[in-house]
Coordinates of C-alpha atoms in Angstrom, one line a residue:
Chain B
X1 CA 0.9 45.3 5.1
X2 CA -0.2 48.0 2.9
X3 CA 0.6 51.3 4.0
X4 CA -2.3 53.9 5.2
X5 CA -2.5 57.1 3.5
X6 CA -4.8 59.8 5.5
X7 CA -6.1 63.2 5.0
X8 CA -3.8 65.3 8.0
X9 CA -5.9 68.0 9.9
X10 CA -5.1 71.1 11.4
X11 CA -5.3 70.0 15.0
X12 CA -2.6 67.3 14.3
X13 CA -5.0 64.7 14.0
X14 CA -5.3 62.6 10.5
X15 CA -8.7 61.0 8.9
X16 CA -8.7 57.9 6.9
X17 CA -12.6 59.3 5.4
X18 CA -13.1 62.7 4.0
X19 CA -16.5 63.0 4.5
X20 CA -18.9 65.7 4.1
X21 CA -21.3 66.0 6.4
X22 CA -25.2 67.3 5.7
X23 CA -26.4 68.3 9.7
X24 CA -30.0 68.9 10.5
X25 CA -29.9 71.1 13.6
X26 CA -33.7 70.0 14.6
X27 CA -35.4 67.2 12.6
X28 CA -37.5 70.0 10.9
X29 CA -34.6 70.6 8.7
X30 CA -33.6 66.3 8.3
X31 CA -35.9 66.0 5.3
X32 CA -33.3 69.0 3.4
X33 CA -30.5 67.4 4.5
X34 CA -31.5 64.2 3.2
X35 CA -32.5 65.7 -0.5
X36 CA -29.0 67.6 -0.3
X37 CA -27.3 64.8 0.3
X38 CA -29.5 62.1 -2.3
X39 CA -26.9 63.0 -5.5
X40 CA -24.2 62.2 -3.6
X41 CA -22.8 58.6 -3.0
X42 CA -22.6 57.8 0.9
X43 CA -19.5 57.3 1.2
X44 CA -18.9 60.7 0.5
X45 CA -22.0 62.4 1.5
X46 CA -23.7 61.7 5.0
X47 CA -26.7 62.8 7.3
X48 CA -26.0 63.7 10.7
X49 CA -28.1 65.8 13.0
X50 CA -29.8 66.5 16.7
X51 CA -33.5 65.7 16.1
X52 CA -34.6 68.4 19.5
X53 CA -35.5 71.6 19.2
X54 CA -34.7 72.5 23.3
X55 CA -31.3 73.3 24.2
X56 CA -28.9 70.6 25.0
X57 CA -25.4 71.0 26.2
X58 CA -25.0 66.9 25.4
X59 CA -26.8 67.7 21.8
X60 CA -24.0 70.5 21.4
X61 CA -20.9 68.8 22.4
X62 CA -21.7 65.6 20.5
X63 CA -22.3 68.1 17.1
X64 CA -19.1 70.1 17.3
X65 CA -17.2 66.7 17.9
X66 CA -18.5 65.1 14.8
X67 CA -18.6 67.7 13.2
X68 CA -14.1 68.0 13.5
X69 CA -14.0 64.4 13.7
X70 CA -11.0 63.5 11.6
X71 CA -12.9 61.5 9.1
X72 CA -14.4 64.4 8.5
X73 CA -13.4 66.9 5.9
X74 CA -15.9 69.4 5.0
X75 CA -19.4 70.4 6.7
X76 CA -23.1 71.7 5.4
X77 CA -25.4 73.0 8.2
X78 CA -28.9 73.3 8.1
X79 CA -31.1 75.3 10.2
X80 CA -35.1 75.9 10.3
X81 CA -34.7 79.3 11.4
X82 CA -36.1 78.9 14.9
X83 CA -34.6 76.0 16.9
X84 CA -32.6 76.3 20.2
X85 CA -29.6 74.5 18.7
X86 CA -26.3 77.4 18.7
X87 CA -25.6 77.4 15.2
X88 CA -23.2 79.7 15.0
X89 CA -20.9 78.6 17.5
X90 CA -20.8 75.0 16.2
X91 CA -20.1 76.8 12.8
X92 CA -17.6 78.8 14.5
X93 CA -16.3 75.5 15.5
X94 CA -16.2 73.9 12.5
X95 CA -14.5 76.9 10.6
X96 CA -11.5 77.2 13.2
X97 CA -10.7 73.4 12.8
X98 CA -9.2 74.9 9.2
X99 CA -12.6 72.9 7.5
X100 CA -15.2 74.9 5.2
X101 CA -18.0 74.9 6.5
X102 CA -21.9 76.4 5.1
X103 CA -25.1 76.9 6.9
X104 CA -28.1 77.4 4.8
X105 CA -31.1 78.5 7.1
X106 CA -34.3 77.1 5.6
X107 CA -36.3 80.2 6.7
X108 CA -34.0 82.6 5.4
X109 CA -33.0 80.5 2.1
X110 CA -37.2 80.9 1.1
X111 CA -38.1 77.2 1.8
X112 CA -37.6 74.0 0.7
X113 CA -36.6 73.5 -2.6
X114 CA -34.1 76.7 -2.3
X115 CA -32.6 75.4 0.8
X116 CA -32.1 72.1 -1.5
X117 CA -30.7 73.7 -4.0
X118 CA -28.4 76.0 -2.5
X119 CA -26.8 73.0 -0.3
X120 CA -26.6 70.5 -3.0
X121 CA -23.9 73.2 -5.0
X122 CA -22.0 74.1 -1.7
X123 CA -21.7 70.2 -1.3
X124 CA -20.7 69.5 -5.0
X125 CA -18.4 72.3 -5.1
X126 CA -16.4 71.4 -1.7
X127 CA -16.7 67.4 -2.9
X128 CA -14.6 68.7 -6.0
X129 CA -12.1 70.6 -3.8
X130 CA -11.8 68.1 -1.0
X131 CA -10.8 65.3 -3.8
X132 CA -7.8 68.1 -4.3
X133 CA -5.9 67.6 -0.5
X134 CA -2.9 66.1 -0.6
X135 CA -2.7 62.5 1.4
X136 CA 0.0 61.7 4.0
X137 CA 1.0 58.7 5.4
X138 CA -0.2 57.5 8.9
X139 CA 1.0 54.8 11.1
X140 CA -1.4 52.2 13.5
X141 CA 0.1 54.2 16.3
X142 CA -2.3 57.4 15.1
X143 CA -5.1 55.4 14.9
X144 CA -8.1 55.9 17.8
X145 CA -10.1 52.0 17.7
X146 CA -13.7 51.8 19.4
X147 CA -15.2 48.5 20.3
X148 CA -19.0 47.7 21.2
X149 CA -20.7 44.0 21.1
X150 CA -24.5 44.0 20.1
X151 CA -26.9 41.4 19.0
X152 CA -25.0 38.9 20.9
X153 CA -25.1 35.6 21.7
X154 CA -23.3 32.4 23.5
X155 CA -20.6 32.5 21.0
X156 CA -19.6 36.5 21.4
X157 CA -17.8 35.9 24.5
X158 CA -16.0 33.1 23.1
X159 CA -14.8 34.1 19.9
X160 CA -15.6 37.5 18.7
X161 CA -15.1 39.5 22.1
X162 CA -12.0 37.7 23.3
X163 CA -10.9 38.3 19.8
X164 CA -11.1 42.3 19.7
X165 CA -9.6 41.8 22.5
X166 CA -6.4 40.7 21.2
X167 CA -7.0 43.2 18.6
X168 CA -7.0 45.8 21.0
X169 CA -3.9 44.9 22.6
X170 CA -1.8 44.6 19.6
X171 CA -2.8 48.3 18.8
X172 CA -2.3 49.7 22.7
X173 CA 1.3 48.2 22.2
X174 CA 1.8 49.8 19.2
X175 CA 0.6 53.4 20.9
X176 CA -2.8 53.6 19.1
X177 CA -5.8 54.4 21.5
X178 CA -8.9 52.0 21.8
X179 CA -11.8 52.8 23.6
X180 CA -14.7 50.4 25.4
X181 CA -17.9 51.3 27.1
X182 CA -20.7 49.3 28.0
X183 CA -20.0 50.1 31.6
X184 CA -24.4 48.6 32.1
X185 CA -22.4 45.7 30.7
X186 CA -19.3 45.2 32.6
X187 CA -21.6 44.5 36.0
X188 CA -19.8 42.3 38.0
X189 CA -16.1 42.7 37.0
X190 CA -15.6 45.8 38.1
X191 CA -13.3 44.7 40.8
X192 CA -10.8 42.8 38.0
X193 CA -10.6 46.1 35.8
X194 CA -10.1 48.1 38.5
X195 CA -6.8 46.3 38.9
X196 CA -5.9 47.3 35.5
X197 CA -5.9 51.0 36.7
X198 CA -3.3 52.5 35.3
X199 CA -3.2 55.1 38.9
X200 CA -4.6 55.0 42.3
X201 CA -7.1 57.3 41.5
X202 CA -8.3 55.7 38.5
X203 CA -9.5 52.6 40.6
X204 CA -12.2 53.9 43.1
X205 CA -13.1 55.6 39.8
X206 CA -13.8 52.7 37.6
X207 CA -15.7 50.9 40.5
X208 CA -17.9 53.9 41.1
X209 CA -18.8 54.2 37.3
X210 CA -20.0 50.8 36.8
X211 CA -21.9 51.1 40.6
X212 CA -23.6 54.2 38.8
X213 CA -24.6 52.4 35.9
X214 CA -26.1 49.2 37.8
X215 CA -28.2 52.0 39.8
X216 CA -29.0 54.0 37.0
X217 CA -30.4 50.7 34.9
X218 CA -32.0 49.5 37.9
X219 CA -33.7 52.8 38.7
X220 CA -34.6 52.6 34.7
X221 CA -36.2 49.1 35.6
X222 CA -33.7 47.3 33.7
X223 CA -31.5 44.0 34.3
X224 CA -29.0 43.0 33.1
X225 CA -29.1 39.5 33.4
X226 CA -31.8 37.5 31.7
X227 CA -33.4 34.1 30.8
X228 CA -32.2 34.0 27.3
X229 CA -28.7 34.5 28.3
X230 CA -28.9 31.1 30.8
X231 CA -30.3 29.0 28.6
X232 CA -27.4 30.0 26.5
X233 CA -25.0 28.5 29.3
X234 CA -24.3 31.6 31.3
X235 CA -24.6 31.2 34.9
X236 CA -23.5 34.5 36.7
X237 CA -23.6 38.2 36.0
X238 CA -20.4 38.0 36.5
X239 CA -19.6 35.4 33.4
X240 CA -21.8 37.5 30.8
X241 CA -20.2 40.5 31.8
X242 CA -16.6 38.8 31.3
X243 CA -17.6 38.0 28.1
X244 CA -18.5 41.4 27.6
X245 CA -15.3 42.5 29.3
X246 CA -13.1 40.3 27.2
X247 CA -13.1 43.0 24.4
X248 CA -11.4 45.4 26.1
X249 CA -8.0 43.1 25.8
X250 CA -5.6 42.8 29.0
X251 CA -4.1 45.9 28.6
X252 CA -3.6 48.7 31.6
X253 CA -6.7 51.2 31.6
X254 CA -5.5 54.6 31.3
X255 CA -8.2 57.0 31.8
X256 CA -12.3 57.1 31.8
X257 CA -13.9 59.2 29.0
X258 CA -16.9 61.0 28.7
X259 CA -19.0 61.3 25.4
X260 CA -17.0 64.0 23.0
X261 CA -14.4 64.1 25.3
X262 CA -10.9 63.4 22.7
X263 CA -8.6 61.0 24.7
X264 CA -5.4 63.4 25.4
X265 CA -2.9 60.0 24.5
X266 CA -2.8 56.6 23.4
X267 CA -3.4 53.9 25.8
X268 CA -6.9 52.0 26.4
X269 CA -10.1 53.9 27.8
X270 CA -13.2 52.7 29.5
X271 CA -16.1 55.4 28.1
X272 CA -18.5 56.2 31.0
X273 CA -22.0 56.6 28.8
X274 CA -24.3 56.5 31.9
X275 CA -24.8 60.3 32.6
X276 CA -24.3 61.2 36.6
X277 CA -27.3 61.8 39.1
X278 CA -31.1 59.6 38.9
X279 CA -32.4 58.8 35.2
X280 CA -33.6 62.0 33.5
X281 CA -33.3 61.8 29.8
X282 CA -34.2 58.3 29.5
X283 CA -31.8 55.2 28.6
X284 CA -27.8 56.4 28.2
X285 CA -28.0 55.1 24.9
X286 CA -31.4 53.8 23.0
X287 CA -29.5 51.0 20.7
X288 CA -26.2 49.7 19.3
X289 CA -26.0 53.1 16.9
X290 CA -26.3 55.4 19.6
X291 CA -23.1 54.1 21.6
X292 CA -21.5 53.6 17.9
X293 CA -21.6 57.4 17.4
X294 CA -20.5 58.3 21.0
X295 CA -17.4 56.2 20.2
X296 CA -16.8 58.2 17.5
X297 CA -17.6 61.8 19.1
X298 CA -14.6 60.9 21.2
X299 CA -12.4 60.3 17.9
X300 CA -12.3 56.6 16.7
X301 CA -11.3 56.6 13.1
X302 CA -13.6 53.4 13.3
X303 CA -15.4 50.7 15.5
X304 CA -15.0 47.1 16.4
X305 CA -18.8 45.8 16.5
X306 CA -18.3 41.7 16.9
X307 CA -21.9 40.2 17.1
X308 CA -23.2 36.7 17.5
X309 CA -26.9 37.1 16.2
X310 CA -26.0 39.3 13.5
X311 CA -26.1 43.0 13.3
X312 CA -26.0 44.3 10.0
X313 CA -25.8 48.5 11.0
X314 CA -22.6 50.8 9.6
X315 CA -22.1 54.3 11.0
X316 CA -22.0 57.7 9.6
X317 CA -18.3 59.2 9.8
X318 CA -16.4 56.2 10.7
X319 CA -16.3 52.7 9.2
X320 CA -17.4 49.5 11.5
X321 CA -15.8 46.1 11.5
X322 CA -18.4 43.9 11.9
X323 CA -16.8 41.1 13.7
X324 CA -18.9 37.5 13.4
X325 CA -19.0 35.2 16.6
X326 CA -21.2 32.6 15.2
X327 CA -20.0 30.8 12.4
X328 CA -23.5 29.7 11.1
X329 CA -24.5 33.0 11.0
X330 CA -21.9 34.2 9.8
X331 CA -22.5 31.9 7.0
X332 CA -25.9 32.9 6.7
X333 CA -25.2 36.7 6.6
X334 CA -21.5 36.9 5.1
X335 CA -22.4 40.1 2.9
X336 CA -22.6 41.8 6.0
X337 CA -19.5 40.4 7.8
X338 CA -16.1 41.7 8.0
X339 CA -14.1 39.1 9.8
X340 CA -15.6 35.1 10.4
X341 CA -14.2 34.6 14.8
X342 CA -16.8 32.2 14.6
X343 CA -13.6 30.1 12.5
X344 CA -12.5 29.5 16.4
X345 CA -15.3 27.1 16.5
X346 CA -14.6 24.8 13.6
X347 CA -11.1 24.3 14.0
X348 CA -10.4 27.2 11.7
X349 CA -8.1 29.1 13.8
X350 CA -6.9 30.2 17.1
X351 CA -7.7 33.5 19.1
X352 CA -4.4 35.2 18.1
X353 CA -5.7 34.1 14.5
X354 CA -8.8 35.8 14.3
X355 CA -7.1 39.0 16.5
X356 CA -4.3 39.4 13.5
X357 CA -6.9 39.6 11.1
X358 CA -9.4 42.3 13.0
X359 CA -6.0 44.3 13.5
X360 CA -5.2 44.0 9.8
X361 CA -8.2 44.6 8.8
X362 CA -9.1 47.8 10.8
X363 CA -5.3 48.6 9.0
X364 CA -6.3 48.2 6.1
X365 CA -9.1 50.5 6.3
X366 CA -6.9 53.3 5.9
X367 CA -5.3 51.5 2.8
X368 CA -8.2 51.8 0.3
X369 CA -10.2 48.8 2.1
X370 CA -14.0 49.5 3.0
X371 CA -16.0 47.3 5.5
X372 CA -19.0 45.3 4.7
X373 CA -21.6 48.0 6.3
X374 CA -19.6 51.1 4.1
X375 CA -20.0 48.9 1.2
X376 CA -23.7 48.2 1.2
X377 CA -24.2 52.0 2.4
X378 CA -24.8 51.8 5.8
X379 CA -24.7 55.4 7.6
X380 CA -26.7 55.1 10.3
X381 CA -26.8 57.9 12.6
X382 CA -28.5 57.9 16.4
X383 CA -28.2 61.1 18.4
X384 CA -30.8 61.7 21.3
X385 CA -31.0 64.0 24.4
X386 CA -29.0 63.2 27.8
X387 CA -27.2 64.8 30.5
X388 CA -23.9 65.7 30.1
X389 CA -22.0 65.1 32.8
X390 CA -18.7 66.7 34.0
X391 CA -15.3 64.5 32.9
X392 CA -13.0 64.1 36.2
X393 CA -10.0 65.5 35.9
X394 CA -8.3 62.2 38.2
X395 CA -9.7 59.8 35.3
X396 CA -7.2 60.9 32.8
X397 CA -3.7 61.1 32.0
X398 CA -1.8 64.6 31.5
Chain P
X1 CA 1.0 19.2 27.8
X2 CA -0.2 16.3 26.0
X3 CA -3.9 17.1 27.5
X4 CA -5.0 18.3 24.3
X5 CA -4.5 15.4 22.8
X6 CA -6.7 13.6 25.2
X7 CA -9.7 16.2 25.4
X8 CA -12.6 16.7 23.3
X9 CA -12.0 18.8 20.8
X10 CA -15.6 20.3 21.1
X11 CA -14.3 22.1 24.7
X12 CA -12.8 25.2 24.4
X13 CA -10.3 26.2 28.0
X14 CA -10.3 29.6 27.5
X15 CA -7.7 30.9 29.5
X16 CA -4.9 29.4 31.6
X17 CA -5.9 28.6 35.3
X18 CA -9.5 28.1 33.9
X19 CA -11.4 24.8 35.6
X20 CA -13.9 25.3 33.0
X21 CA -14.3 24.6 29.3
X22 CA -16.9 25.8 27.2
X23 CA -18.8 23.9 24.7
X24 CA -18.0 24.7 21.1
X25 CA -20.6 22.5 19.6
X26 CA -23.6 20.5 21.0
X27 CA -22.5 17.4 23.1
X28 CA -25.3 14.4 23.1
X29 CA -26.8 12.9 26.2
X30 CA -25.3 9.7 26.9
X31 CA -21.6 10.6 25.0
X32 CA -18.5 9.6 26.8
X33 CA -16.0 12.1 25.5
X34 CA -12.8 12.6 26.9
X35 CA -11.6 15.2 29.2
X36 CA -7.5 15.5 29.8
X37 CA -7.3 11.7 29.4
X38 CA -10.0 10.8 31.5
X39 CA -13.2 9.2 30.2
X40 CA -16.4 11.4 31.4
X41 CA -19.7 10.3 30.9
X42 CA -22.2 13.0 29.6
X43 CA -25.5 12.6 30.9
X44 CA -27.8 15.4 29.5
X45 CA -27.5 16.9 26.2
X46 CA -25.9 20.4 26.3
X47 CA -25.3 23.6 23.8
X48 CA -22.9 25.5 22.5
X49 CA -21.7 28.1 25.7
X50 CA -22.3 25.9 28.6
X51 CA -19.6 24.6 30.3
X52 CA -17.9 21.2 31.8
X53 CA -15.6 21.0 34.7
X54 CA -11.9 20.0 33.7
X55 CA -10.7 19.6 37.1
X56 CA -12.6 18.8 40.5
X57 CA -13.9 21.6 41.8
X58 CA -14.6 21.8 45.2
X59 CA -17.4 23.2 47.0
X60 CA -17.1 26.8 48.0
X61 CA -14.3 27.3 45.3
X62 CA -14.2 29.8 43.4
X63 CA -15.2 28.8 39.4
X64 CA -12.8 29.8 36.9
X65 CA -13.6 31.4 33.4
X66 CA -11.2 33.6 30.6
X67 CA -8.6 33.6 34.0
X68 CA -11.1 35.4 36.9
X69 CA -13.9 34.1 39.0
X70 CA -17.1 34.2 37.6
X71 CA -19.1 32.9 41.1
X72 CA -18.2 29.7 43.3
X73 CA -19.5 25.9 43.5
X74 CA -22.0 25.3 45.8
X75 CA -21.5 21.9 46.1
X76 CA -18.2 19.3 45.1
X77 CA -18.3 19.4 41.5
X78 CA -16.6 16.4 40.0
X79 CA -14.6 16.7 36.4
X80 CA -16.3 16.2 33.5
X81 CA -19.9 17.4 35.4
X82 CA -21.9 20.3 33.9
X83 CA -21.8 24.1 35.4
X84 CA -24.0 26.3 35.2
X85 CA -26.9 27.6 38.0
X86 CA -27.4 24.6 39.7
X87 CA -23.8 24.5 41.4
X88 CA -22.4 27.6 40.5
X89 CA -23.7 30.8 42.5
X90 CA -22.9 34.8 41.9
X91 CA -20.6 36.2 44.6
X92 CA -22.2 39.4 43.1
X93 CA -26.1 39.0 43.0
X94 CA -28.4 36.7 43.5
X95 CA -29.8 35.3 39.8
X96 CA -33.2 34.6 39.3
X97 CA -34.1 32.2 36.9
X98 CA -38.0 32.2 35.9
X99 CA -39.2 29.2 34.1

């Protein structure tokens, strides 16, 4: 296996990206961001941002964690002038975890096409000196793995979840730290991971969080169980939500994460996305990029995404593996596909097969390789409002 | 085991202890395929995801899927017969199905 090479920070943590991020602090400064950034190649230059112009504690947290993500090595901030958003202390932020950081203020820069221009020569000039740090070797061990399923169908929990799964245990073993959600997902199994507690107060814990998202959905009108999904051969909440489940491997769950929160040591972590309390801001997370980026605001260096319909979405910040259930569509979409699980079907290979290869391949990643998504320029980037809720100290080790 | 010599190769078991295998590929009304050495006669064409008993299951047992229960029979389901929500119940909620 080739060795990975990554880009060490100060807080001890390394990235296998050095990306420099272009952040809108209200969308009336996205449209500057995005001519900043249009010289640049995406791999090097990408748009993040918070879209709202009222305060949010979740909008603030979720910045200054993506903002020091590891993949992330240098960081332009825009401001209108007038928004809520606390600039200065994510800058503050930013410049403590030892990365340069510049915020050009629309208002104050004289408009537009000076804000433009002043941003696109910070970014240039840090792109040349960020191509100057010195690379150091990093083991799987270091690595922080996310996992979501989206676009899904009969064949993702037989093939592509199951696989990641496998996946995922390999790199627990190793000491790396993987991360699931989907807790609006895992309906109905709550019982069986809540054996896999890794302490006696982790159990009630992971019952309660999945109880709070089946209330939370339901107040939000929403089931999880649906038509399409029987005539696809599931019978039971509790079957599509094993199949769901599967990703998460058969390892022992050693804590419950909250959005930004950074896991304190390896081990496999169930992220709770379903804010506490009765519905306020809306759905926990409006589609597949939303939950992508929350995986990342807690560290992954990159995501698992295994789909059965086919997805075709990247991420800003952190590469994503797409994972393909379905072998037809994977043959119908494979410029958009990372690894085939859908082989499991045809006789092409066994579990442990396709689970080597995602492990390899998310290995690889800090080797020089880039997925399918990076390679087509996928940077999609979803951040909307919602409650942040309080992590529990009794959900994660010390 | 010799059994997986003797069973389809279009039904996936996908953990030990399962009493289930999933389809891998569509299997035609009327096939006779072959399910640890017994001959099982198919009688409705079904998809890719739905599932075939590989054991008897009785009624009120619990049905077995990637090693946990995923509901229970509601009536003596005999090897080789389909599962799905006409003999297999949630222990969890009640599921609706609308035509």
């Amino acid at each position: 296996m080739p060795e990975m090479m990554a880009w060490p920070r100060q807080d001890g943590r390394k990235g296998i990206r050095n990306v420099v991020l272009v952040a809108y602090l209200v969308e009336c400064a996205h449209h500057v961001c995005k001519q900043i950034a249009r010289p640049f190649d995406e791999s090097d230059v990408q748009v993040i941002g918070f879209s709202g112009c009222f305060p949010s504690e979740y909008g603030q947290d979720m910045m200054t964690a993506l903002c020091t993500h590891p993949n992330v090595g240098a960081v332009q901030l825009v401001s209108l002038g007038c928004e809520n958003f606390k600039k200065s202390q994510l800058a503050e932020s930013v410049r403590a975890s030892g990365r340069p950081v510049n915020v050009v203020t629309i208002q104050e820069a004289g408009g537009t096409a000076a804000a433009v221009e002043a941003g696109r020569a910070w970014v240039a000039q840090t792109r040349a000196e960020l191509q100057n740090l010195p690379m150091v070797a990093m083991q799987p061990s270091e690595l922080v793995i996310g996992t979501i399923c989206g676009g899904s169908d009969a064949t993702s929990g037989i093939t592509g979840n199951p696989a990641a799964g496998v996946a995922f245990d390999r790199l627990v073993s190793e000491g790396a730290t993987c991360i699931f959600e989907e807790t609006g997902e895992l309906i109905g199994c709550e019982h069986v991971m809540a054996e896999r507690a890794a302490t006696d107060a982790l159990r009630p814990a992971i019952v309660d969080t999945v109880a709070k998202a089946a209330r939370y959905y339901a107040d939000m009108g929403y089931g999880s169980f649906s038509n399409g999904n029987a005539t696809g051969g599931l019978s039971t909440i509790e079957e599509k939500s094993l199949g769901a489940y599967a990703k998460s491997g058969q390892s022992q769950i050693c804590g419950i994460l909250r959005p930004a929160q950074r896991p304190a040591t390896g081990g496999l972590y169930l992220l709770d996305v379903v804010p506490d309390g009765p519905p306020k801001h809306g759905f926990p997370n409006i589609n597949d990029n939303a939950e992508i980026i929350e995986l990342i605001s807690c560290g992954a260096h990159a995501v698992i995404f295994v789909t059965g319909r086919g997805s075709v979405v990247g991420s800003a910040i952190s590469p994503v593996l797409k994972v393909c259930a379905n072998p037809e569509t994977f043959t119908h979409m494979s410029g958009d596909m990372d690894v085939n699980a859908g082989r499991i079907l045809d006789g092409g290979g066994q579990l442990h097969d396709v689970g080597t290869e995602i492990y390899e391949k998310l290995v690889a990643l800090g080797a020089g390789a880039r997925t399918a998504s990076e390679a087509l320029g996928h940077v999609e980037f979803v951040l909307t409002y919602k409650s942040q809720s309080p992590s529990n100290p009794a959900c994660y080790p010390n | 085991m010799t059994d997986a010599l003797q069973t389809d190769p279009r039904l996936l078991v996908l953990a030990q202890g399962d009493n289930i295998a999933v389809l891998k590929a569509t299997i035609k009304a009327g096939e006779d395929i072959l399910i640890a050495g017994n001959e099982v006669h198919v009688g409705s064409t079904l998809g890719l995801g739905h599932k075939l008993a590989v054991v008897a299951i009785q009624g009120g047992d619990d049905v077995v899927k990637y090693g946990f229960p995923i509901g229970f029979a509601v009536a003596d389901i005999p090897l080789g017969a389909h599962v799905h929500v006409h003999n297999l119940a949630s222990r969890y909620t009640t599921v609706e199905i609308m035509e």
